Structure formats: C-alpha cells, structure tokens
Coordinates of N, CA and C in Angstrom, one line a residue:
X1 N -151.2 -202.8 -91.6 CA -152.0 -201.9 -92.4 C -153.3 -202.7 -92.7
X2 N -155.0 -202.4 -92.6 CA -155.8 -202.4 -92.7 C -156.4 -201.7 -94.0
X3 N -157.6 -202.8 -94.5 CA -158.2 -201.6 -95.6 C -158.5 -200.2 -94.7
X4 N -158.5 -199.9 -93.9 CA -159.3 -198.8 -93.1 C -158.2 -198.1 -92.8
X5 N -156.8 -198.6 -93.1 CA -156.2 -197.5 -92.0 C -154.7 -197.7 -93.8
X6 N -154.6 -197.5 -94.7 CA -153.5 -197.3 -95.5 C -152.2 -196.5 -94.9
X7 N -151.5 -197.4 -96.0 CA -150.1 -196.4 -95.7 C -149.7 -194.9 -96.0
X8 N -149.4 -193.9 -95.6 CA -150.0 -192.7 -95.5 C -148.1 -192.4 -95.8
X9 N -148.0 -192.1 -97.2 CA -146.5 -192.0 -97.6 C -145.9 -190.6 -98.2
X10 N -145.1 -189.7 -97.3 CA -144.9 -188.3 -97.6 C -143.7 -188.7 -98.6
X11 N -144.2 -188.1 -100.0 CA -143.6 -187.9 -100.7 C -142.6 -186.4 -101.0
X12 N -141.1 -186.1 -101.2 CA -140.9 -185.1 -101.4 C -139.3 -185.2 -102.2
X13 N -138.8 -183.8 -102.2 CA -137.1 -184.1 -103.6 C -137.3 -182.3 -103.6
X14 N -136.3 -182.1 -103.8 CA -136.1 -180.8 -104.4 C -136.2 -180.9 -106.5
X15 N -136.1 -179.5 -106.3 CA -136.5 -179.1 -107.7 C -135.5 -179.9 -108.9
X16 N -136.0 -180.5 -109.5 CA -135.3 -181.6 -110.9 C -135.1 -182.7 -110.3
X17 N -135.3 -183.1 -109.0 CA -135.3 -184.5 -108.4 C -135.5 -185.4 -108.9
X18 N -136.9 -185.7 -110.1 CA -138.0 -186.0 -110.4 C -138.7 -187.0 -109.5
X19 N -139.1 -185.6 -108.0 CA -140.3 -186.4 -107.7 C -141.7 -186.2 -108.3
X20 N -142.0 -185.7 -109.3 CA -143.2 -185.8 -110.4 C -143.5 -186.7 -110.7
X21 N -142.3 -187.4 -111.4 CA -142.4 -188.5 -112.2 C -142.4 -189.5 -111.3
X22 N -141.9 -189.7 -109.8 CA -142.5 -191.2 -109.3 C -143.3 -190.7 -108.7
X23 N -144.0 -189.9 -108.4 CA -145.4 -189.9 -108.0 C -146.3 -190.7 -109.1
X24 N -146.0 -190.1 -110.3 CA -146.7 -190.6 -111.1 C -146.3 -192.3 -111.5
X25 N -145.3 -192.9 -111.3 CA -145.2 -194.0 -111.1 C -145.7 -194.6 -109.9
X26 N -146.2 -194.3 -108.9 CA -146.6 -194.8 -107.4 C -148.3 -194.2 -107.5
X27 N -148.5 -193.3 -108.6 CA -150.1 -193.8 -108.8 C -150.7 -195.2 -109.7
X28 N -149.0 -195.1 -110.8 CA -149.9 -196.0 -112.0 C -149.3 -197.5 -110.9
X29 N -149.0 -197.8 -109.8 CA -148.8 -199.0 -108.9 C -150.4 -198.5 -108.0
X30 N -151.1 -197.7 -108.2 CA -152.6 -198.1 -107.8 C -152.9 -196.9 -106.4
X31 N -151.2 -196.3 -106.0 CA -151.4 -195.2 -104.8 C -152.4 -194.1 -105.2
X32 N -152.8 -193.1 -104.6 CA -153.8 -192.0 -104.7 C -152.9 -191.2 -104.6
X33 N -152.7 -190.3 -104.8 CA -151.4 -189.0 -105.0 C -152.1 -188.1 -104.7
X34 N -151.6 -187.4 -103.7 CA -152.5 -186.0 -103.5 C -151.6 -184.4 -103.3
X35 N -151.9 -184.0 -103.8 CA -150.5 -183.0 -104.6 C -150.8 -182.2 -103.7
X36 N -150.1 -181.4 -102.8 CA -150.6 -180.4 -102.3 C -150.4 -178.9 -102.8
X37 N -149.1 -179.0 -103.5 CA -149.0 -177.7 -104.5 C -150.2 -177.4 -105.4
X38 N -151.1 -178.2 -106.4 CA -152.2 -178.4 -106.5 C -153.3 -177.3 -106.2
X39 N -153.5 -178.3 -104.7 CA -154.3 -178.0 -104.0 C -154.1 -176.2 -103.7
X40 N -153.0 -175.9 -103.3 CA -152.5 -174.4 -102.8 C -153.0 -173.6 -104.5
X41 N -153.1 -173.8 -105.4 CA -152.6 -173.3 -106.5 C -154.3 -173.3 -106.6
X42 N -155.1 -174.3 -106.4 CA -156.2 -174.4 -106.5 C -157.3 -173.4 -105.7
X43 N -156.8 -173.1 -104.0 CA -157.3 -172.1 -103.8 C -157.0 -170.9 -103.9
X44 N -155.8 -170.6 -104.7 CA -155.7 -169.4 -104.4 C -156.0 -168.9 -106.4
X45 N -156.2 -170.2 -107.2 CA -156.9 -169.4 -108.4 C -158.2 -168.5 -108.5
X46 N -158.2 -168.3 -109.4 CA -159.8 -167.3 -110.1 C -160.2 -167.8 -108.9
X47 N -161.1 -167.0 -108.0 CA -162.3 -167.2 -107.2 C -162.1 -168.5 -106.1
X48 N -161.0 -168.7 -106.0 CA -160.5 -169.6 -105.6 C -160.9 -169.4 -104.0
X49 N -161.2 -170.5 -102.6 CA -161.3 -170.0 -101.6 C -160.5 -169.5 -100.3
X50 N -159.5 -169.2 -101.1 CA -158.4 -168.4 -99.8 C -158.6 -166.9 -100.3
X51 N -159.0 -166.7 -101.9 CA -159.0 -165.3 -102.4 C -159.6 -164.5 -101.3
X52 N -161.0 -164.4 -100.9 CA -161.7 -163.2 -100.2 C -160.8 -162.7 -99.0
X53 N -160.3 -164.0 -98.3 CA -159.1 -163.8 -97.3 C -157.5 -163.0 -97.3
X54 N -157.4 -163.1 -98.6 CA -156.0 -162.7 -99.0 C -156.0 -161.3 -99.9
X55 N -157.6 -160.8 -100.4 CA -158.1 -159.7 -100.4 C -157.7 -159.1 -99.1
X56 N -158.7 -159.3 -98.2 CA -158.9 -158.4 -97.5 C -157.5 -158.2 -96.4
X57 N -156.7 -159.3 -96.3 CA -155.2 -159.0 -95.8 C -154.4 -158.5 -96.4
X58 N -154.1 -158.6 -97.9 CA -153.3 -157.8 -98.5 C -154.1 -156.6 -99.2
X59 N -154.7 -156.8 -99.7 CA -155.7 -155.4 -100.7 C -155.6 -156.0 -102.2
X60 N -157.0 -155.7 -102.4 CA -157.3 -155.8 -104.1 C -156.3 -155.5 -105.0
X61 N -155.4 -155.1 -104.8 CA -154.1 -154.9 -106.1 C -153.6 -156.1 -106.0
X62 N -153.4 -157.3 -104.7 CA -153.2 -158.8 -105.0 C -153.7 -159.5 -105.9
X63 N -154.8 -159.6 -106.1 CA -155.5 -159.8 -106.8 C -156.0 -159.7 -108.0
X64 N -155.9 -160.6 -109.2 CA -155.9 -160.2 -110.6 C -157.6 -160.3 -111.3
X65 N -157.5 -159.2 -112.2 CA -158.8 -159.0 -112.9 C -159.6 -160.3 -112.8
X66 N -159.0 -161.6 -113.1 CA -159.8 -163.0 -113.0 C -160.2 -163.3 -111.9
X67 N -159.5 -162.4 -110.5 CA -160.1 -163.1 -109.4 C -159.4 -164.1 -108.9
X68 N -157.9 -164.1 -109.3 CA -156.6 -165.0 -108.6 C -155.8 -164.1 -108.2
X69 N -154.8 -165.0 -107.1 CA -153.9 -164.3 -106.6 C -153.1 -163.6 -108.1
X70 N -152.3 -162.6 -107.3 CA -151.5 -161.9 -108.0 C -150.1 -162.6 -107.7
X71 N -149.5 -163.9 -108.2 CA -148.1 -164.3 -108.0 C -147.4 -163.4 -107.5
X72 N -146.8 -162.7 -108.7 CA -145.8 -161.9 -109.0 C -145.7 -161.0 -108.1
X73 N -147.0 -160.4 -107.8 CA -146.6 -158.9 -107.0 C -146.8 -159.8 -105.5
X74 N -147.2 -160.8 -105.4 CA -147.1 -161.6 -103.8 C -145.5 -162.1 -103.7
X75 N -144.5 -162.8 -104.6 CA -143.2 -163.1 -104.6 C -142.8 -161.8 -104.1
X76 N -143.0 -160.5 -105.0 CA -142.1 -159.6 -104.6 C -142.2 -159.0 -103.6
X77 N -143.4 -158.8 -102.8 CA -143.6 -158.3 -101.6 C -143.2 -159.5 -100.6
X78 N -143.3 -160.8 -100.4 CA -142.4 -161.7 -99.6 C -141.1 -161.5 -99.6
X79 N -140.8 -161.0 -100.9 CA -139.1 -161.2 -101.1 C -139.0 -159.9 -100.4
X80 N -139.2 -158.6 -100.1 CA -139.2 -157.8 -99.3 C -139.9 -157.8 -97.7
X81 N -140.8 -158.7 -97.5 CA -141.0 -158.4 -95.8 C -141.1 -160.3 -96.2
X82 N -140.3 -160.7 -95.2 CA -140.5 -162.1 -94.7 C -142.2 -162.1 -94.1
X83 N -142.4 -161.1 -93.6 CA -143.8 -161.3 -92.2 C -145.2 -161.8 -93.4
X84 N -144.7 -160.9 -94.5 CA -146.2 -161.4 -95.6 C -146.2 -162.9 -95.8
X85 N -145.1 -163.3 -96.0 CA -144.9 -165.2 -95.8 C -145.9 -165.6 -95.2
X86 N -145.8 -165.5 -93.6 CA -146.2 -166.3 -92.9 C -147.8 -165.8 -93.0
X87 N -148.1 -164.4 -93.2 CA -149.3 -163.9 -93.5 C -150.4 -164.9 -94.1
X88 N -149.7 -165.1 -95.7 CA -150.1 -165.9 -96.6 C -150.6 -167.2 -96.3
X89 N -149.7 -167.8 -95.9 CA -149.6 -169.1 -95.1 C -150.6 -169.4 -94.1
X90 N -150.6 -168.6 -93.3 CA -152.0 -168.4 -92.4 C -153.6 -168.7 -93.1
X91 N -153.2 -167.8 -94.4 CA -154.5 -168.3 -94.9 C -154.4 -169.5 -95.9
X92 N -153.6 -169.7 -96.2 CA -153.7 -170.7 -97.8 C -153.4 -172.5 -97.0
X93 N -152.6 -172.4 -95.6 CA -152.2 -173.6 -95.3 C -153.6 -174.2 -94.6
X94 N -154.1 -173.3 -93.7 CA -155.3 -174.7 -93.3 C -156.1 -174.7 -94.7
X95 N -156.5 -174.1 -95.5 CA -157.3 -174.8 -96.3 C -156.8 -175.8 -97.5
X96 N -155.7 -175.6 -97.5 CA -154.8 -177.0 -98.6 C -154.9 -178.3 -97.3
X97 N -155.0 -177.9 -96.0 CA -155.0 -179.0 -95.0 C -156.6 -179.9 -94.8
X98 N -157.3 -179.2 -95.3 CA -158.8 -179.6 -95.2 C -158.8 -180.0 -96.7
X99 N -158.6 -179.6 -97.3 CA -158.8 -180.3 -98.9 C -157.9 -181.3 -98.5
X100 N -156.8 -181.6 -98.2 CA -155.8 -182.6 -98.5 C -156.5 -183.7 -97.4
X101 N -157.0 -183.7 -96.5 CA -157.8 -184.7 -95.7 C -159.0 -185.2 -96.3
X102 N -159.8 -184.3 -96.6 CA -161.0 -184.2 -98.2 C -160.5 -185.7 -99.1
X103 N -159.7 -185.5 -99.6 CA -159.3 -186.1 -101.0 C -158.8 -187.6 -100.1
X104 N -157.6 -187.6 -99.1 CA -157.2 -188.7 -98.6 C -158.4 -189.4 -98.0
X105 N -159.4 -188.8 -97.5 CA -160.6 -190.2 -97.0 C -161.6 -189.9 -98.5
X106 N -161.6 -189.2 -99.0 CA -161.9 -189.8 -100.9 C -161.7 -191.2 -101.0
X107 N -160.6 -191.2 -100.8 CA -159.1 -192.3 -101.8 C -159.6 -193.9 -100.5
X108 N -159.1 -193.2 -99.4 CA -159.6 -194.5 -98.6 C -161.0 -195.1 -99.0
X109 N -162.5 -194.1 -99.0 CA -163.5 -194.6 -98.9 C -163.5 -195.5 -100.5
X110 N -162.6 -195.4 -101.4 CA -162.0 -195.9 -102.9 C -161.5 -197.0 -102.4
X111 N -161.2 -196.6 -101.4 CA -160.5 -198.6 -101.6 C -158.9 -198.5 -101.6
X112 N -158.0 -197.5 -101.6 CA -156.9 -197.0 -101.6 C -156.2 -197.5 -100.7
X113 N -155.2 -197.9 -100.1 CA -154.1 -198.8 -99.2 C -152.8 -198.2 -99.5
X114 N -152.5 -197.3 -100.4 CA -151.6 -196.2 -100.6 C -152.2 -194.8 -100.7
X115 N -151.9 -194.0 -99.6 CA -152.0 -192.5 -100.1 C -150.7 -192.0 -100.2
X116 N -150.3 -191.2 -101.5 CA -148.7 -190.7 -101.1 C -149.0 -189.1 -101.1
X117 N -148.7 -189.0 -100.4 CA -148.8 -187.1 -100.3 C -147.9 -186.2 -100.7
X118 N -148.1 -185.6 -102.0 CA -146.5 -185.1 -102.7 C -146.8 -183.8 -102.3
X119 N -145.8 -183.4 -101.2 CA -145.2 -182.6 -100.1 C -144.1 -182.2 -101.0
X120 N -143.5 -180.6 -101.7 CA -142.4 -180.3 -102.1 C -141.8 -180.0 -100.5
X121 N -142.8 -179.1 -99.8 CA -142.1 -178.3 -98.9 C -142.5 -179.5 -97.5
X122 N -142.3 -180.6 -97.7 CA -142.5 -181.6 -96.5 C -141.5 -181.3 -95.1
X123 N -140.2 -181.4 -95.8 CA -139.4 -181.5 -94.4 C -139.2 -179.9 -93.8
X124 N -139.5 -179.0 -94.7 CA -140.0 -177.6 -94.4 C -140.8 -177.6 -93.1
X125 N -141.8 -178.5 -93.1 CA -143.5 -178.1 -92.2 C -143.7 -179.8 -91.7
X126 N -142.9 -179.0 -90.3 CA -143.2 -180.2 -89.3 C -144.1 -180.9 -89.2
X127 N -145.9 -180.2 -89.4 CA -146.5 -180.5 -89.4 C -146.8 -181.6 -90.1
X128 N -146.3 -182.0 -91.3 CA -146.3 -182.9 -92.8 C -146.0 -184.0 -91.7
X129 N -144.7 -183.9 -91.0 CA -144.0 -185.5 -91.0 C -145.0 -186.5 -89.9
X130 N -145.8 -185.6 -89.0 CA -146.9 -186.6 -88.5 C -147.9 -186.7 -89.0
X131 N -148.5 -186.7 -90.3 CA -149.1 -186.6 -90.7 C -149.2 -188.4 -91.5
X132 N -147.8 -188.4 -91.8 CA -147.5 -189.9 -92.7 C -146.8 -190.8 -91.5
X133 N -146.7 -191.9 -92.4 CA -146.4 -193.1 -91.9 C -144.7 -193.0 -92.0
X134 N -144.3 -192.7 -93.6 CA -142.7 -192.7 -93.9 C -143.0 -191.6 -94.9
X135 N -141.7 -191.4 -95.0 CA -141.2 -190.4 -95.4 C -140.3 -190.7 -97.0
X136 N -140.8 -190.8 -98.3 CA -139.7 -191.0 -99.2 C -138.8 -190.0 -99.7
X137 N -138.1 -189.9 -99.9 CA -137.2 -188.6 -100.5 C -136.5 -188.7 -101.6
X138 N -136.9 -188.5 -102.9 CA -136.1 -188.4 -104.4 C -134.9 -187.7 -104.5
X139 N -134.1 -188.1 -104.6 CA -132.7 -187.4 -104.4 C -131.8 -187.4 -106.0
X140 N -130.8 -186.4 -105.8 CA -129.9 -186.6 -107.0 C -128.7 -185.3 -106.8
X141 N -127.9 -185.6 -107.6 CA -126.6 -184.6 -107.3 C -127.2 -183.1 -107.6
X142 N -126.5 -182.3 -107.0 CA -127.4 -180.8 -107.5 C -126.9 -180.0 -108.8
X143 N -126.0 -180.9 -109.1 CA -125.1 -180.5 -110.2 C -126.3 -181.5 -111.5
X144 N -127.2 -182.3 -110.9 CA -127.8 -183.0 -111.9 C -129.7 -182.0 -112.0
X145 N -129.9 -181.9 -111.2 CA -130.8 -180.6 -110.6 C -130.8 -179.8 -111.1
X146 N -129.7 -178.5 -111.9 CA -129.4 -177.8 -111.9 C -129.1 -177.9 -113.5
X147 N -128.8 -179.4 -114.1 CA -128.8 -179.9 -115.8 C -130.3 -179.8 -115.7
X148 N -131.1 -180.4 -115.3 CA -133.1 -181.0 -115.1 C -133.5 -179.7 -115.6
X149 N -133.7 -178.8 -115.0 CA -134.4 -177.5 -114.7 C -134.1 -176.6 -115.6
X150 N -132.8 -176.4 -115.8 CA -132.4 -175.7 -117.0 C -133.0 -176.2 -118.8
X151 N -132.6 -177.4 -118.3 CA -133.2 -178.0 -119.7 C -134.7 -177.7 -120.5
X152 N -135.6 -177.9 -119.0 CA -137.2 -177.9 -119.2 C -137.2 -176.8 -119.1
X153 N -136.8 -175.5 -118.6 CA -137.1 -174.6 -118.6 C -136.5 -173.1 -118.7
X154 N -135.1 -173.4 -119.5 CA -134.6 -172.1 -119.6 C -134.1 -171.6 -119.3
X155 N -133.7 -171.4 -117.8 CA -133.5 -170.7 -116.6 C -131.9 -170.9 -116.8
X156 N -131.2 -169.8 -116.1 CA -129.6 -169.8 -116.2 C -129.6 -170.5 -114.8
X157 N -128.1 -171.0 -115.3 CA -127.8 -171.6 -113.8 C -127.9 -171.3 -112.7
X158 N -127.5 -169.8 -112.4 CA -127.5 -168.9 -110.9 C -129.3 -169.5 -110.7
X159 N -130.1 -168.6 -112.0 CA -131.2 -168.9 -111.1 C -131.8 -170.2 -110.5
X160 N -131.4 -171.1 -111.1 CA -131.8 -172.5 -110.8 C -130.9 -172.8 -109.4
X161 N -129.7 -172.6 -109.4 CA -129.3 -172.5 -108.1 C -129.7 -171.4 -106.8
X162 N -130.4 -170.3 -106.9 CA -130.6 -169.8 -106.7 C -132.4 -170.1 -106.1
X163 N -132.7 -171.1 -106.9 CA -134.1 -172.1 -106.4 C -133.6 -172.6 -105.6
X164 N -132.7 -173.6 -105.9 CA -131.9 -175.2 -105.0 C -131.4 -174.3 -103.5
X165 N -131.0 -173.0 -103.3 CA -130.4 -171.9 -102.4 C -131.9 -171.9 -101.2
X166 N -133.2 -171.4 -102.3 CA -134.3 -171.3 -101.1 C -134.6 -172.9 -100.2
X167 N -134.8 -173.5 -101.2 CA -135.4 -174.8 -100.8 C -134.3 -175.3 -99.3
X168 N -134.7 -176.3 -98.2 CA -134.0 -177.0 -97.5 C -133.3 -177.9 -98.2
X169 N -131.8 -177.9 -97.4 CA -130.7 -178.5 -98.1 C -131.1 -180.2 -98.3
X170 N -130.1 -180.6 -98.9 CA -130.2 -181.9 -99.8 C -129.4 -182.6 -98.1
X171 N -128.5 -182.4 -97.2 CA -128.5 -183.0 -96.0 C -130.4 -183.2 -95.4
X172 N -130.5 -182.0 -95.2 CA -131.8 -181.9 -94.3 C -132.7 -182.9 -94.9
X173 N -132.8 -183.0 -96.1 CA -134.1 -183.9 -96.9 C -134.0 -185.5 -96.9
X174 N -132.3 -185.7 -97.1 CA -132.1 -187.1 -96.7 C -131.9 -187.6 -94.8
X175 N -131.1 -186.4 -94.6 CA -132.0 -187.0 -92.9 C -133.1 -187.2 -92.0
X176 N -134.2 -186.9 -92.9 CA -135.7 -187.1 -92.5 C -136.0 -187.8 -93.6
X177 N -135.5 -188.9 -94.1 CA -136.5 -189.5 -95.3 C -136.4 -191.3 -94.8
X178 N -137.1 -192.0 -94.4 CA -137.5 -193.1 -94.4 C -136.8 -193.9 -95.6
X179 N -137.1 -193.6 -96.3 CA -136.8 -194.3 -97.7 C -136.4 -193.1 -98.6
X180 N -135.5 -193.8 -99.9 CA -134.7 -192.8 -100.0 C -134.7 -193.3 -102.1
X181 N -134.8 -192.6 -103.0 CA -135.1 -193.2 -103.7 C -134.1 -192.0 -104.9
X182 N -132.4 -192.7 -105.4 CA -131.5 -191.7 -105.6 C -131.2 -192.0 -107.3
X183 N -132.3 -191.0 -107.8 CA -132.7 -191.4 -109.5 C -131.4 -190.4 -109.9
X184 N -130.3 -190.9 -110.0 CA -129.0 -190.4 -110.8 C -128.6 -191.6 -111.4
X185 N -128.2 -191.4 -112.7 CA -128.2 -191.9 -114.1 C -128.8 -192.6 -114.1
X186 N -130.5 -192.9 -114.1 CA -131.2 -193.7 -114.6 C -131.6 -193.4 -115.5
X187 N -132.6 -194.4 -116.2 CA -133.6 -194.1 -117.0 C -134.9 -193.8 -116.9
X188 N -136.0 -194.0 -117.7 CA -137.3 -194.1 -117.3 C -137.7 -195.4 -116.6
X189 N -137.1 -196.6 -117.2 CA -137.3 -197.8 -116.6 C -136.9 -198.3 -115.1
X190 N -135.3 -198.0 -115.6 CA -134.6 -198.0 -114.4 C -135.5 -197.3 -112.7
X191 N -135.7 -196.5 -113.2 CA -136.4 -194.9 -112.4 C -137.9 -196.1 -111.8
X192 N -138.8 -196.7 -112.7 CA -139.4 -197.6 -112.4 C -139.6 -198.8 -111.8
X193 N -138.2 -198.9 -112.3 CA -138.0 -200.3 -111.3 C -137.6 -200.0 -109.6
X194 N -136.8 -199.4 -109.8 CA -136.3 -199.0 -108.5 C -137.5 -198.6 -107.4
X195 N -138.3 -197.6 -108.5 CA -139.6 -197.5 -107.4 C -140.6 -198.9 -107.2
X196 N -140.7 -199.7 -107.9 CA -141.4 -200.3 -108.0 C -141.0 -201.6 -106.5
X197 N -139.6 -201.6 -106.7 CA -138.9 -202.4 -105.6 C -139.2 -202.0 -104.2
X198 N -139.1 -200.4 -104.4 CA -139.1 -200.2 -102.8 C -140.7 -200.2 -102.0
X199 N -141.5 -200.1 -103.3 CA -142.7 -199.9 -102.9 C -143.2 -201.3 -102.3
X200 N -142.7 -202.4 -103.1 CA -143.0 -204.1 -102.6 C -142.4 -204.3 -101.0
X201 N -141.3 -203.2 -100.8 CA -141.4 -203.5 -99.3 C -141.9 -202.1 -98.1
X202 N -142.8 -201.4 -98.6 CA -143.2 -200.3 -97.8 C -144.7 -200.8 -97.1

C-alpha cells in the first residue's frame, strides 16, 4: 500500500450488528468512512439528483411536496412489483457510485491510507466486492440483532425479524468477509479493542 493507492475496506453486518458503531471507530483510527446509505438518501432527498429521474419514471405522486422521494409509497409499490426495485436502482445506484468515487479520491487527495466503504447491502451487489481490497463483516447472533433493534427502536420482534428475513443471510455475509469482526457480548471498549487489533494487521 502506497500513499497513492490506500486500503480500500468494504465494510458491512446486518441490522443491530453494530456496524455503525465500528465504522465510527475505524474513522476515529484516522479511516475516511464513506456511507453509501448516506449518499443514496442524499440523492434522492428534497431536490436531490436522482429526483427529476425518478419523477419522470415513476410520476409526481413519488414525490413529496419538498421535492423528495416519497419512501413510503416507493416501499409499497416495490413490495408489490419487484420490477420497480430494480427501476429505482437504475437510477439511484450509478449516482451513489459517482459520489462514492467523488468522496474516496476526496479522502485520498487528504492524505487518507484507509477508505472503509460502509456497504449495508455489500455482499448483495457484486459490484461492491471489486471495488475493495477486503471485505470486513460485523457479525452477532440474530437472537442478539433482534434484542439491538427492538431496543433502539420499538419494533416487535416479527418485524425486526422480518428485516433480518429481507437482508442476505448471516451464512452468506460471513462467507464473503475477509475479516470478520463478532461484537457478541462486548462492550464499548471491548468492541474497540478488538477493532483496533484487526485494523494493526489490515
């Protein structure tokens, strides 16, 4: 690894994993974190630049008085035609792909020697895994997943299992992960150290 050429580290975990939180540990170690949920959320807010696109493929009722996507009525129409999925994606993925290259030669012309790219849907989109060097994967029981998410947010169990149900299984995530980083019963420190270890040999 060269100043010119960093380690390029696909970050990802399913929901209550806490890959948040070592992202945010693998920035305050000096990495560049480039979110791509973020980024997606970023174009398709108020006026955002996937909007004009996503107007005119779906129609102005997508679209909310501010000039952002319409979530809700976009979930429900996916949840009824799979085809709007990939619709959407058409428009919203190359441009989170041009911002996320945007931001990563940012970070390089910064001086950066870590980029970690927090990929929820990494091992989802083949595309991601050539994109990095390794692959880390935050892992934890789904019975512990399923305590996480309910806690922060409410949600009955079905539905939270019913997230863990869409997402790619917890097999699939650990057999494409390079490094493997399995925050069950830690702490915040613990959770720290452990990243901090694997990162001294990445």
């Amino acid at each position: 690894m060269t100043a010119t050429s960093p380690l390029r580290l696909g970050l990802t975990g399913g929901i209550g994993s806490g890959k948040s939180t070592v992202a945010q540990m693998l920035a305050a170690r000096g990495g560049a974190v480039i979110d791509s949920d973020a980024i997606a959320r970023s174009v398709t807010s108020a006026n955002g630049s996937a909007m004009p696109a996503i107007a005119e493929a779906f129609g102005k009722e997508f679209v909310t008085p501010e000039g952002a996507l319409d979530r809700e009525r976009m979930r429900a129409l996916v949840f009824s035609d799979p085809s709007a999925k990939l619709r959407l994606e058409a428009i919203v993925h190359p441009l989170v792909g041009m911002a996320t290259q945007a931001q990563a030669q940012t970070a390089i012309q910064a001086g950066h020697t870590l980029l970690v790219f927090d990929v929820p849907l990494l091992v989802e989109s083949p595309r991601w895994r050539k994109l990095v060097d390794r692959v880390m994967v935050v892992d934890c029981l789904e019975s512990t997943q399923v305590a996480r998410v309910m806690a922060r947010s409410g949600l009955t169990s079905d539905a939270v299992q019913n997230i863990i149900r869409a997402q790619t299984t917890r097999a699939q995530r650990l057999a494409a992960a390079d490094i493997t980083v399995f925050n069950e019963g830690l702490d915040l420190e613990q959770l720290r150290l452990a990243v901090e270890a694997i990162t001294l040999n990445v």
